[in-house]
Amino acid sequence: MTNTVRPRPLIELTAAVAASPEVVLAAVEAAIRAAGGGRIEVDRVRRTVAVQGGWWYRGEYEVEATAGGSRLTHRVRNVARRGRWAVPLANRLFVGYRARTSCGFTAFVRDLNVEFGGPERSTLET
């Protein structure tokens, strides 16, 4: 991680995926690379993928092993070095940012579960 202090997430979402952590990590990395943009960091030991772009955005994905496959957690952090205070304000003005992030994550998890034979609906924790 670029910053030594990890700012508290603006958004944190977690859901179950019916596949091994290695498979889920590879799928997350592939999806981020396909989307393009930003600097991508992959830590296979910790099972994390992060993408950082723009002046404030850092999206982090963490994969943990569970009895039924994996738990995928997505966090959005404000890593702005200047004007940090403006990010939460700007995001409130971008009405629906949290909802769009949640919908995108839910759709991604659903697609993974369909691909790997899990349930189409996964409980989303926020």
CSV table of N, CA, C and O in Angstrom, one decimal:
chain,number,residue,atom,x,y,z
A,1,MET,N,0.8,-1.2,0.0
A,1,MET,CA,0.0,0.0,0.0
A,1,MET,C,0.9,1.2,0.0
A,1,MET,O,1.9,1.3,0.7
A,2,THR,N,0.5,2.2,-0.8
A,2,THR,CA,1.3,3.4,-0.9
A,2,THR,C,1.4,4.2,0.4
A,2,THR,O,2.4,4.6,0.8
A,3,ASN,N,0.2,4.5,1.0
A,3,ASN,CA,0.2,5.3,2.3
A,3,ASN,C,0.5,4.4,3.4
A,3,ASN,O,0.2,3.2,3.5
A,4,THR,N,1.2,4.9,4.4
A,4,THR,CA,1.6,4.2,5.6
A,4,THR,C,0.4,4.0,6.5
A,4,THR,O,0.2,3.1,7.2
A,5,VAL,N,-0.5,5.1,6.6
A,5,VAL,CA,-1.7,5.0,7.4
A,5,VAL,C,-2.9,4.7,6.5
A,5,VAL,O,-3.1,5.3,5.4
A,6,ARG,N,-3.6,3.6,6.8
A,6,ARG,CA,-4.7,3.2,6.0
A,6,ARG,C,-6.0,4.0,6.4
A,6,ARG,O,-6.5,3.8,7.6
A,7,PRO,N,-6.4,4.8,5.6
A,7,PRO,CA,-7.6,5.6,5.9
A,7,PRO,C,-8.8,4.6,6.0
A,7,PRO,O,-8.9,3.6,5.4
A,8,ARG,N,-9.8,5.0,6.9
A,8,ARG,CA,-11.0,4.2,7.1
A,8,ARG,C,-11.7,4.1,5.7
A,8,ARG,O,-11.8,5.1,5.0
A,9,PRO,N,-12.3,3.0,5.4
A,9,PRO,CA,-13.0,2.9,4.1
A,9,PRO,C,-14.3,3.8,4.1
A,9,PRO,O,-15.0,3.9,5.1
A,10,LEU,N,-14.5,4.4,2.9
A,10,LEU,CA,-15.7,5.1,2.7
A,10,LEU,C,-16.9,4.1,2.5
A,10,LEU,O,-18.0,4.4,2.9
A,11,ILE,N,-16.5,3.0,1.8
A,11,ILE,CA,-17.5,1.9,1.6
A,11,ILE,C,-16.8,0.6,1.8
A,11,ILE,O,-15.7,0.4,1.4
A,12,GLU,N,-17.5,-0.3,2.4
A,12,GLU,CA,-17.0,-1.7,2.6
A,12,GLU,C,-18.1,-2.7,2.4
A,12,GLU,O,-19.2,-2.6,3.0
A,13,LEU,N,-17.9,-3.6,1.4
A,13,LEU,CA,-19.0,-4.6,1.1
A,13,LEU,C,-18.3,-6.0,1.1
A,13,LEU,O,-17.2,-6.1,0.7
A,14,THR,N,-19.1,-7.0,1.5
A,14,THR,CA,-18.6,-8.3,1.6
A,14,THR,C,-19.6,-9.3,1.2
A,14,THR,O,-20.8,-9.1,1.5
A,15,ALA,N,-19.2,-10.3,0.4
A,15,ALA,CA,-20.2,-11.4,0.0
A,15,ALA,C,-19.4,-12.7,-0.2
A,15,ALA,O,-18.2,-12.7,-0.3
A,16,ALA,N,-20.2,-13.8,-0.2
A,16,ALA,CA,-19.6,-15.1,-0.4
A,16,ALA,C,-19.5,-15.5,-1.9
A,16,ALA,O,-20.4,-15.1,-2.7
A,17,VAL,N,-18.5,-16.2,-2.3
A,17,VAL,CA,-18.3,-16.7,-3.6
A,17,VAL,C,-18.0,-18.1,-3.5
A,17,VAL,O,-17.1,-18.6,-2.7
A,18,ALA,N,-18.7,-18.9,-4.3
A,18,ALA,CA,-18.5,-20.4,-4.3
A,18,ALA,C,-17.3,-20.9,-5.1
A,18,ALA,O,-17.5,-21.6,-6.1
A,19,ALA,N,-16.2,-20.4,-4.8
A,19,ALA,CA,-14.9,-20.8,-5.5
A,19,ALA,C,-13.8,-20.6,-4.6
A,19,ALA,O,-13.9,-19.9,-3.6
A,20,SER,N,-12.7,-21.3,-4.9
A,20,SER,CA,-11.5,-21.2,-4.0
A,20,SER,C,-10.9,-19.8,-4.0
A,20,SER,O,-11.1,-19.0,-5.0
A,21,PRO,N,-10.2,-19.4,-3.0
A,21,PRO,CA,-9.7,-18.0,-2.9
A,21,PRO,C,-8.7,-17.7,-4.1
A,21,PRO,O,-8.7,-16.6,-4.6
A,22,GLU,N,-8.0,-18.7,-4.5
A,22,GLU,CA,-7.0,-18.5,-5.7
A,22,GLU,C,-7.8,-18.1,-6.9
A,22,GLU,O,-7.4,-17.3,-7.7
A,23,VAL,N,-8.9,-18.9,-7.2
A,23,VAL,CA,-9.7,-18.6,-8.3
A,23,VAL,C,-10.4,-17.3,-8.3
A,23,VAL,O,-10.4,-16.5,-9.3
A,24,VAL,N,-10.9,-16.9,-7.1
A,24,VAL,CA,-11.6,-15.6,-6.9
A,24,VAL,C,-10.6,-14.5,-7.1
A,24,VAL,O,-10.8,-13.5,-7.8
A,25,LEU,N,-9.4,-14.6,-6.5
A,25,LEU,CA,-8.4,-13.6,-6.7
A,25,LEU,C,-8.0,-13.4,-8.1
A,25,LEU,O,-7.9,-12.3,-8.6
A,26,ALA,N,-7.8,-14.5,-8.9
A,26,ALA,CA,-7.5,-14.4,-10.3
A,26,ALA,C,-8.6,-13.7,-11.1
A,26,ALA,O,-8.4,-12.9,-12.0
A,27,ALA,N,-9.9,-14.0,-10.7
A,27,ALA,CA,-11.0,-13.4,-11.4
A,27,ALA,C,-11.1,-11.9,-11.1
A,27,ALA,O,-11.4,-11.1,-12.0
A,28,VAL,N,-10.8,-11.5,-9.9
A,28,VAL,CA,-10.8,-10.1,-9.5
A,28,VAL,C,-9.7,-9.4,-10.3
A,28,VAL,O,-10.0,-8.3,-10.9
A,29,GLU,N,-8.6,-9.9,-10.3
A,29,GLU,CA,-7.4,-9.3,-11.0
A,29,GLU,C,-7.7,-9.2,-12.5
A,29,GLU,O,-7.5,-8.1,-13.1
A,30,ALA,N,-8.3,-10.2,-13.1
A,30,ALA,CA,-8.6,-10.1,-14.5
A,30,ALA,C,-9.7,-9.1,-14.8
A,30,ALA,O,-9.6,-8.3,-15.8
A,31,ALA,N,-10.7,-8.9,-13.9
A,31,ALA,CA,-11.7,-7.9,-14.1
A,31,ALA,C,-11.2,-6.5,-14.0
A,31,ALA,O,-11.5,-5.6,-14.8
A,32,ILE,N,-10.3,-6.3,-13.0
A,32,ILE,CA,-9.7,-5.0,-12.9
A,32,ILE,C,-8.8,-4.6,-14.1
A,32,ILE,O,-8.9,-3.5,-14.6
A,33,ARG,N,-8.0,-5.6,-14.5
A,33,ARG,CA,-7.2,-5.3,-15.7
A,33,ARG,C,-8.0,-5.1,-16.9
A,33,ARG,O,-7.6,-4.2,-17.7
A,34,ALA,N,-9.1,-5.8,-17.1
A,34,ALA,CA,-10.0,-5.6,-18.2
A,34,ALA,C,-10.6,-4.2,-18.2
A,34,ALA,O,-10.8,-3.6,-19.3
A,35,ALA,N,-10.9,-3.7,-17.0
A,35,ALA,CA,-11.5,-2.4,-16.9
A,35,ALA,C,-10.6,-1.3,-17.3
A,35,ALA,O,-11.0,-0.2,-17.7
A,36,GLY,N,-9.2,-1.5,-17.1
A,36,GLY,CA,-8.2,-0.5,-17.4
A,36,GLY,C,-8.2,0.6,-16.5
A,36,GLY,O,-9.1,0.9,-15.7
A,37,GLY,N,-7.1,1.4,-16.6
A,37,GLY,CA,-7.0,2.6,-15.8
A,37,GLY,C,-6.5,2.3,-14.4
A,37,GLY,O,-6.7,1.3,-13.8
A,38,GLY,N,-5.7,3.2,-13.9
A,38,GLY,CA,-5.2,3.2,-12.5
A,38,GLY,C,-4.0,2.3,-12.4
A,38,GLY,O,-3.6,1.5,-13.3
A,39,ARG,N,-3.4,2.3,-11.2
A,39,ARG,CA,-2.2,1.5,-10.9
A,39,ARG,C,-2.8,0.3,-10.1
A,39,ARG,O,-3.5,0.4,-9.2
A,40,ILE,N,-2.3,-0.9,-10.5
A,40,ILE,CA,-2.8,-2.1,-9.9
A,40,ILE,C,-1.7,-2.8,-9.1
A,40,ILE,O,-0.6,-2.9,-9.5
A,41,GLU,N,-2.1,-3.2,-7.9
A,41,GLU,CA,-1.2,-3.9,-7.0
A,41,GLU,C,-1.8,-5.3,-6.7
A,41,GLU,O,-3.0,-5.3,-6.3
A,42,VAL,N,-1.1,-6.4,-6.8
A,42,VAL,CA,-1.6,-7.7,-6.5
A,42,VAL,C,-0.6,-8.3,-5.4
A,42,VAL,O,0.6,-8.3,-5.6
A,43,ASP,N,-1.2,-8.8,-4.3
A,43,ASP,CA,-0.4,-9.5,-3.3
A,43,ASP,C,-1.1,-10.9,-3.2
A,43,ASP,O,-2.1,-11.1,-2.5
A,44,ARG,N,-0.5,-11.9,-3.8
A,44,ARG,CA,-1.0,-13.2,-3.8
A,44,ARG,C,-0.9,-13.9,-2.4
A,44,ARG,O,-1.8,-14.7,-2.1
A,45,VAL,N,0.1,-13.5,-1.6
A,45,VAL,CA,0.2,-14.1,-0.3
A,45,VAL,C,-1.0,-13.7,0.6
A,45,VAL,O,-1.6,-14.5,1.3
A,46,ARG,N,-1.2,-12.4,0.6
A,46,ARG,CA,-2.3,-11.8,1.4
A,46,ARG,C,-3.7,-11.9,0.7
A,46,ARG,O,-4.7,-11.5,1.3
A,47,ARG,N,-3.6,-12.3,-0.6
A,47,ARG,CA,-4.9,-12.4,-1.4
A,47,ARG,C,-5.6,-11.1,-1.5
A,47,ARG,O,-6.8,-11.0,-1.2
A,48,THR,N,-4.9,-10.1,-2.0
A,48,THR,CA,-5.4,-8.8,-2.2
A,48,THR,C,-5.1,-8.3,-3.5
A,48,THR,O,-4.1,-8.6,-4.1
A,49,VAL,N,-6.0,-7.5,-4.1
A,49,VAL,CA,-5.8,-6.7,-5.3
A,49,VAL,C,-6.3,-5.3,-5.0
A,49,VAL,O,-7.4,-5.1,-4.4
A,50,ALA,N,-5.5,-4.3,-5.4
A,50,ALA,CA,-5.9,-3.0,-5.3
A,50,ALA,C,-5.7,-2.2,-6.6
A,50,ALA,O,-4.8,-2.5,-7.3
A,51,VAL,N,-6.6,-1.2,-6.8
A,51,VAL,CA,-6.5,-0.3,-7.9
A,51,VAL,C,-6.6,1.1,-7.4
A,51,VAL,O,-7.4,1.4,-6.6
A,52,GLN,N,-5.6,1.9,-7.8
A,52,GLN,CA,-5.6,3.3,-7.4
A,52,GLN,C,-5.6,4.2,-8.6
A,52,GLN,O,-4.8,4.0,-9.5
A,53,GLY,N,-6.5,5.2,-8.6
A,53,GLY,CA,-6.5,6.1,-9.8
A,53,GLY,C,-7.2,7.4,-9.4
A,53,GLY,O,-7.8,7.5,-8.3
A,54,GLY,N,-7.0,8.4,-10.2
A,54,GLY,CA,-7.5,9.7,-9.9
A,54,GLY,C,-6.8,10.3,-8.7
A,54,GLY,O,-5.8,9.8,-8.2
A,55,TRP,N,-7.3,11.3,-8.2
A,55,TRP,CA,-6.6,12.0,-7.1
A,55,TRP,C,-7.0,11.5,-5.7
A,55,TRP,O,-6.3,11.7,-4.7
A,56,TRP,N,-8.0,10.6,-5.6
A,56,TRP,CA,-8.5,10.2,-4.3
A,56,TRP,C,-8.8,8.7,-4.2
A,56,TRP,O,-8.8,8.1,-3.1
A,57,TYR,N,-9.1,8.0,-5.3
A,57,TYR,CA,-9.7,6.7,-5.3
A,57,TYR,C,-8.7,5.5,-5.1
A,57,TYR,O,-7.7,5.5,-5.8
A,58,ARG,N,-9.0,4.6,-4.2
A,58,ARG,CA,-8.3,3.4,-4.1
A,58,ARG,C,-9.4,2.3,-3.8
A,58,ARG,O,-10.1,2.4,-2.7
A,59,GLY,N,-9.5,1.4,-4.7
A,59,GLY,CA,-10.4,0.2,-4.5
A,59,GLY,C,-9.6,-1.0,-4.1
A,59,GLY,O,-8.6,-1.3,-4.8
A,60,GLU,N,-9.9,-1.6,-3.0
A,60,GLU,CA,-9.2,-2.8,-2.5
A,60,GLU,C,-10.2,-4.0,-2.5
A,60,GLU,O,-11.3,-3.9,-2.1
A,61,TYR,N,-9.6,-5.2,-2.9
A,61,TYR,CA,-10.4,-6.4,-2.8
A,61,TYR,C,-9.5,-7.4,-2.0
A,61,TYR,O,-8.3,-7.5,-2.2
A,62,GLU,N,-10.2,-8.0,-1.0
A,62,GLU,CA,-9.5,-9.0,-0.2
A,62,GLU,C,-10.3,-10.3,-0.3
A,62,GLU,O,-11.5,-10.3,-0.2
A,63,VAL,N,-9.6,-11.4,-0.4
A,63,VAL,CA,-10.3,-12.7,-0.5
A,63,VAL,C,-9.8,-13.6,0.6
A,63,VAL,O,-8.6,-13.7,0.9
A,64,GLU,N,-10.8,-14.1,1.4
A,64,GLU,CA,-10.5,-15.0,2.5
A,64,GLU,C,-11.2,-16.4,2.2
A,64,GLU,O,-12.3,-16.4,1.7
A,65,ALA,N,-10.5,-17.4,2.7
A,65,ALA,CA,-11.0,-18.8,2.6
A,65,ALA,C,-12.2,-19.0,3.5
A,65,ALA,O,-12.1,-18.5,4.7
A,66,THR,N,-13.2,-19.6,3.1
A,66,THR,CA,-14.3,-20.0,4.0
A,66,THR,C,-14.7,-21.5,3.7
A,66,THR,O,-14.2,-22.1,2.7
A,67,ALA,N,-15.5,-22.1,4.5
A,67,ALA,CA,-15.9,-23.5,4.3
A,67,ALA,C,-16.6,-23.7,3.0
A,67,ALA,O,-16.3,-24.8,2.4
A,68,GLY,N,-17.3,-22.8,2.5
A,68,GLY,CA,-18.0,-22.9,1.2
A,68,GLY,C,-17.3,-22.3,0.0
A,68,GLY,O,-17.9,-22.3,-1.1
A,69,GLY,N,-16.1,-21.8,0.2
A,69,GLY,CA,-15.4,-21.2,-0.9
A,69,GLY,C,-14.6,-20.0,-0.4
A,69,GLY,O,-13.5,-20.2,0.1
A,70,SER,N,-15.1,-18.8,-0.7
A,70,SER,CA,-14.4,-17.6,-0.3
A,70,SER,C,-15.3,-16.5,0.1
A,70,SER,O,-16.5,-16.5,-0.2
A,71,ARG,N,-14.7,-15.6,0.9
A,71,ARG,CA,-15.4,-14.3,1.2
A,71,ARG,C,-14.6,-13.2,0.5
A,71,ARG,O,-13.4,-13.1,0.7
A,72,LEU,N,-15.4,-12.4,-0.3
A,72,LEU,CA,-14.8,-11.3,-1.0
A,72,LEU,C,-15.2,-10.0,-0.4
A,72,LEU,O,-16.4,-9.8,-0.2
A,73,THR,N,-14.2,-9.2,0.0
A,73,THR,CA,-14.5,-7.9,0.6
A,73,THR,C,-14.0,-6.8,-0.4
A,73,THR,O,-12.8,-6.9,-0.8
A,74,HIS,N,-14.8,-5.8,-0.6
A,74,HIS,CA,-14.4,-4.7,-1.5
A,74,HIS,C,-14.4,-3.4,-0.6
A,74,HIS,O,-15.4,-3.2,0.1
A,75,ARG,N,-13.3,-2.7,-0.6
A,75,ARG,CA,-13.3,-1.4,0.2
A,75,ARG,C,-12.9,-0.3,-0.7
A,75,ARG,O,-12.0,-0.5,-1.6
A,76,VAL,N,-13.5,0.8,-0.6
A,76,VAL,CA,-13.2,2.0,-1.3
A,76,VAL,C,-12.6,3.0,-0.3
A,76,VAL,O,-13.3,3.3,0.8
A,77,ARG,N,-11.4,3.5,-0.5
A,77,ARG,CA,-10.7,4.4,0.4
A,77,ARG,C,-10.4,5.7,-0.2
A,77,ARG,O,-10.1,5.8,-1.4
A,78,ASN,N,-10.4,6.7,0.6
A,78,ASN,CA,-10.0,8.1,0.1
A,78,ASN,C,-8.5,8.2,0.5
A,78,ASN,O,-8.2,8.3,1.6
A,79,VAL,N,-7.7,8.2,-0.6
A,79,VAL,CA,-6.3,8.3,-0.3
A,79,VAL,C,-5.7,9.7,-0.8
A,79,VAL,O,-4.5,9.8,-1.1
A,80,ALA,N,-6.6,10.7,-0.9
A,80,ALA,CA,-6.1,12.0,-1.4
A,80,ALA,C,-5.1,12.5,-0.4
A,80,ALA,O,-5.3,12.5,0.8
A,81,ARG,N,-4.1,13.1,-1.0
A,81,ARG,CA,-3.0,13.8,-0.2
A,81,ARG,C,-3.4,15.2,0.1
A,81,ARG,O,-3.0,15.8,1.2
A,82,ARG,N,-4.1,15.8,-0.8
A,82,ARG,CA,-4.6,17.2,-0.6
A,82,ARG,C,-6.1,17.2,-0.8
A,82,ARG,O,-6.6,16.5,-1.7
A,83,GLY,N,-6.8,18.0,-0.1
A,83,GLY,CA,-8.2,18.1,-0.3
A,83,GLY,C,-9.0,16.9,0.1
A,83,GLY,O,-10.1,16.6,-0.4
A,84,ARG,N,-8.4,16.1,1.1
A,84,ARG,CA,-9.1,14.9,1.6
A,84,ARG,C,-10.6,15.2,2.0
A,84,ARG,O,-11.5,14.4,1.8
A,85,TRP,N,-10.8,16.3,2.6
A,85,TRP,CA,-12.0,16.7,3.2
A,85,TRP,C,-13.1,16.8,2.0
A,85,TRP,O,-14.3,16.7,2.3
A,86,ALA,N,-12.7,17.1,0.8
A,86,ALA,CA,-13.6,17.3,-0.3
A,86,ALA,C,-14.2,16.0,-0.8
A,86,ALA,O,-15.3,16.0,-1.4
A,87,VAL,N,-13.5,14.9,-0.6
A,87,VAL,CA,-14.0,13.6,-1.2
A,87,VAL,C,-15.4,13.2,-0.7
A,87,VAL,O,-16.3,13.0,-1.4
A,88,PRO,N,-15.5,13.1,0.6
A,88,PRO,CA,-16.9,12.7,1.1
A,88,PRO,C,-17.9,13.7,0.7
A,88,PRO,O,-19.1,13.3,0.4
A,89,LEU,N,-17.6,15.0,0.7
A,89,LEU,CA,-18.6,16.0,0.3
A,89,LEU,C,-18.9,15.8,-1.2
A,89,LEU,O,-20.1,15.7,-1.5
A,90,ALA,N,-17.9,15.6,-2.0
A,90,ALA,CA,-18.2,15.4,-3.4
A,90,ALA,C,-19.0,14.1,-3.7
A,90,ALA,O,-19.9,14.1,-4.5
A,91,ASN,N,-18.7,13.1,-2.9
A,91,ASN,CA,-19.5,11.8,-3.1
A,91,ASN,C,-20.9,11.9,-2.7
A,91,ASN,O,-21.8,11.3,-3.2
A,92,ARG,N,-21.2,12.8,-1.7
A,92,ARG,CA,-22.6,13.0,-1.3
A,92,ARG,C,-23.3,13.8,-2.4
A,92,ARG,O,-24.5,13.6,-2.7
A,93,LEU,N,-22.5,14.6,-3.1
A,93,LEU,CA,-23.1,15.4,-4.2
A,93,LEU,C,-23.3,14.4,-5.5
A,93,LEU,O,-24.2,14.7,-6.3
A,94,PHE,N,-22.5,13.4,-5.6
A,94,PHE,CA,-22.7,12.4,-6.6
A,94,PHE,C,-23.8,11.4,-6.1
A,94,PHE,O,-23.5,10.3,-5.7
A,95,VAL,N,-25.0,11.9,-6.0
A,95,VAL,CA,-26.1,11.1,-5.4
A,95,VAL,C,-26.1,9.7,-6.1
A,95,VAL,O,-26.0,9.5,-7.3
A,96,GLY,N,-26.1,8.7,-5.2
A,96,GLY,CA,-26.2,7.3,-5.7
A,96,GLY,C,-24.8,6.6,-5.8
A,96,GLY,O,-24.8,5.5,-6.2
A,97,TYR,N,-23.7,7.3,-5.4
A,97,TYR,CA,-22.4,6.6,-5.5
A,97,TYR,C,-22.3,5.3,-4.8
A,97,TYR,O,-21.9,4.3,-5.3
A,98,ARG,N,-22.8,5.4,-3.5
A,98,ARG,CA,-22.8,4.2,-2.7
A,98,ARG,C,-23.6,3.1,-3.3
A,98,ARG,O,-23.3,1.9,-3.4
A,99,ALA,N,-24.8,3.4,-3.8
A,99,ALA,CA,-25.7,2.5,-4.4
A,99,ALA,C,-25.1,1.9,-5.6
A,99,ALA,O,-25.2,0.7,-5.9
A,100,ARG,N,-24.5,2.7,-6.5
A,100,ARG,CA,-23.9,2.2,-7.7
A,100,ARG,C,-22.7,1.2,-7.4
A,100,ARG,O,-22.6,0.2,-8.0
A,101,THR,N,-22.0,1.6,-6.4
A,101,THR,CA,-20.9,0.7,-6.0
A,101,THR,C,-21.4,-0.6,-5.5
A,101,THR,O,-20.9,-1.7,-5.8
A,102,SER,N,-22.4,-0.6,-4.7
A,102,SER,CA,-23.0,-1.8,-4.1
A,102,SER,C,-23.6,-2.6,-5.3
A,102,SER,O,-23.4,-3.8,-5.3
A,103,CYS,N,-24.3,-2.0,-6.2
A,103,CYS,CA,-24.9,-2.7,-7.3
A,103,CYS,C,-23.8,-3.4,-8.2
A,103,CYS,O,-24.0,-4.5,-8.6
A,104,GLY,N,-22.8,-2.7,-8.5
A,104,GLY,CA,-21.7,-3.2,-9.3
A,104,GLY,C,-21.0,-4.4,-8.6
A,104,GLY,O,-20.7,-5.4,-9.2
A,105,PHE,N,-20.8,-4.3,-7.3
A,105,PHE,CA,-20.2,-5.4,-6.5
A,105,PHE,C,-21.1,-6.6,-6.5
A,105,PHE,O,-20.7,-7.7,-6.7
A,106,THR,N,-22.4,-6.4,-6.2
A,106,THR,CA,-23.4,-7.4,-6.2
A,106,THR,C,-23.4,-8.2,-7.6
A,106,THR,O,-23.5,-9.4,-7.6
A,107,ALA,N,-23.4,-7.4,-8.6
A,107,ALA,CA,-23.5,-8.0,-10.0
A,107,ALA,C,-22.2,-8.8,-10.2
A,107,ALA,O,-22.3,-9.9,-10.8
A,108,PHE,N,-21.1,-8.3,-9.8
A,108,PHE,CA,-19.8,-9.0,-10.0
A,108,PHE,C,-19.8,-10.3,-9.2
A,108,PHE,O,-19.5,-11.4,-9.8
A,109,VAL,N,-20.3,-10.3,-8.0
A,109,VAL,CA,-20.3,-11.5,-7.2
A,109,VAL,C,-21.3,-12.5,-7.8
A,109,VAL,O,-21.1,-13.7,-7.9
A,110,ARG,N,-22.5,-12.0,-8.3
A,110,ARG,CA,-23.5,-12.9,-8.9
A,110,ARG,C,-22.8,-13.6,-10.1
A,110,ARG,O,-23.0,-14.8,-10.3
A,111,ASP,N,-22.2,-12.8,-10.9
A,111,ASP,CA,-21.5,-13.4,-12.1
A,111,ASP,C,-20.5,-14.5,-11.8
A,111,ASP,O,-20.4,-15.5,-12.4
A,112,LEU,N,-19.7,-14.2,-10.7
A,112,LEU,CA,-18.7,-15.2,-10.3
A,112,LEU,C,-19.4,-16.4,-9.8
A,112,LEU,O,-19.0,-17.6,-10.2
A,113,ASN,N,-20.5,-16.3,-9.0
A,113,ASN,CA,-21.2,-17.5,-8.5
A,113,ASN,C,-21.8,-18.3,-9.6
A,113,ASN,O,-21.8,-19.5,-9.6
A,114,VAL,N,-22.4,-17.6,-10.6
A,114,VAL,CA,-23.0,-18.3,-11.8
A,114,VAL,C,-21.9,-19.1,-12.5
A,114,VAL,O,-22.0,-20.2,-12.8
A,115,GLU,N,-20.7,-18.4,-12.7
A,115,GLU,CA,-19.6,-19.0,-13.4
A,115,GLU,C,-19.1,-20.3,-12.7
A,115,GLU,O,-18.7,-21.3,-13.3
A,116,PHE,N,-19.0,-20.2,-11.3
A,116,PHE,CA,-18.4,-21.2,-10.6
A,116,PHE,C,-19.4,-22.2,-9.9
A,116,PHE,O,-19.1,-22.9,-9.0
A,117,GLY,N,-20.7,-22.1,-10.2
A,117,GLY,CA,-21.7,-23.0,-9.7
A,117,GLY,C,-22.3,-22.7,-8.4
A,117,GLY,O,-22.8,-23.6,-7.7
A,118,GLY,N,-22.1,-21.5,-7.9
A,118,GLY,CA,-22.7,-21.1,-6.6
A,118,GLY,C,-24.1,-20.5,-6.8
A,118,GLY,O,-24.6,-20.4,-7.9
A,119,PRO,N,-24.6,-20.0,-5.7
A,119,PRO,CA,-25.9,-19.4,-5.7
A,119,PRO,C,-25.9,-18.0,-6.5
A,119,PRO,O,-24.9,-17.3,-6.4
A,120,GLU,N,-27.0,-17.8,-7.2
A,120,GLU,CA,-27.0,-16.5,-8.0
A,120,GLU,C,-27.2,-15.3,-7.1
A,120,GLU,O,-26.7,-14.2,-7.3
A,121,ARG,N,-27.8,-15.5,-5.9
A,121,ARG,CA,-28.0,-14.5,-4.9
A,121,ARG,C,-27.1,-14.8,-3.7
A,121,ARG,O,-27.1,-15.8,-3.2
A,122,SER,N,-26.3,-13.8,-3.4
A,122,SER,CA,-25.4,-13.9,-2.3
A,122,SER,C,-25.7,-12.8,-1.3
A,122,SER,O,-26.1,-11.7,-1.7
A,123,THR,N,-25.7,-13.1,0.0
A,123,THR,CA,-25.9,-12.1,1.0
A,123,THR,C,-24.8,-11.1,1.0
A,123,THR,O,-23.7,-11.4,1.1
A,124,LEU,N,-25.2,-9.9,0.8
A,124,LEU,CA,-24.2,-8.8,0.8
A,124,LEU,C,-24.2,-8.2,2.2
A,124,LEU,O,-25.2,-7.8,2.8
A,125,GLU,N,-23.0,-8.1,2.8
A,125,GLU,CA,-22.8,-7.4,4.0
A,125,GLU,C,-22.2,-6.0,3.8
A,125,GLU,O,-21.3,-5.9,3.0
A,126,THR,N,-22.7,-5.0,4.5
A,126,THR,CA,-22.2,-3.7,4.3
A,126,THR,C,-21.6,-3.2,5.7
A,126,THR,O,-21.9,-3.7,6.7
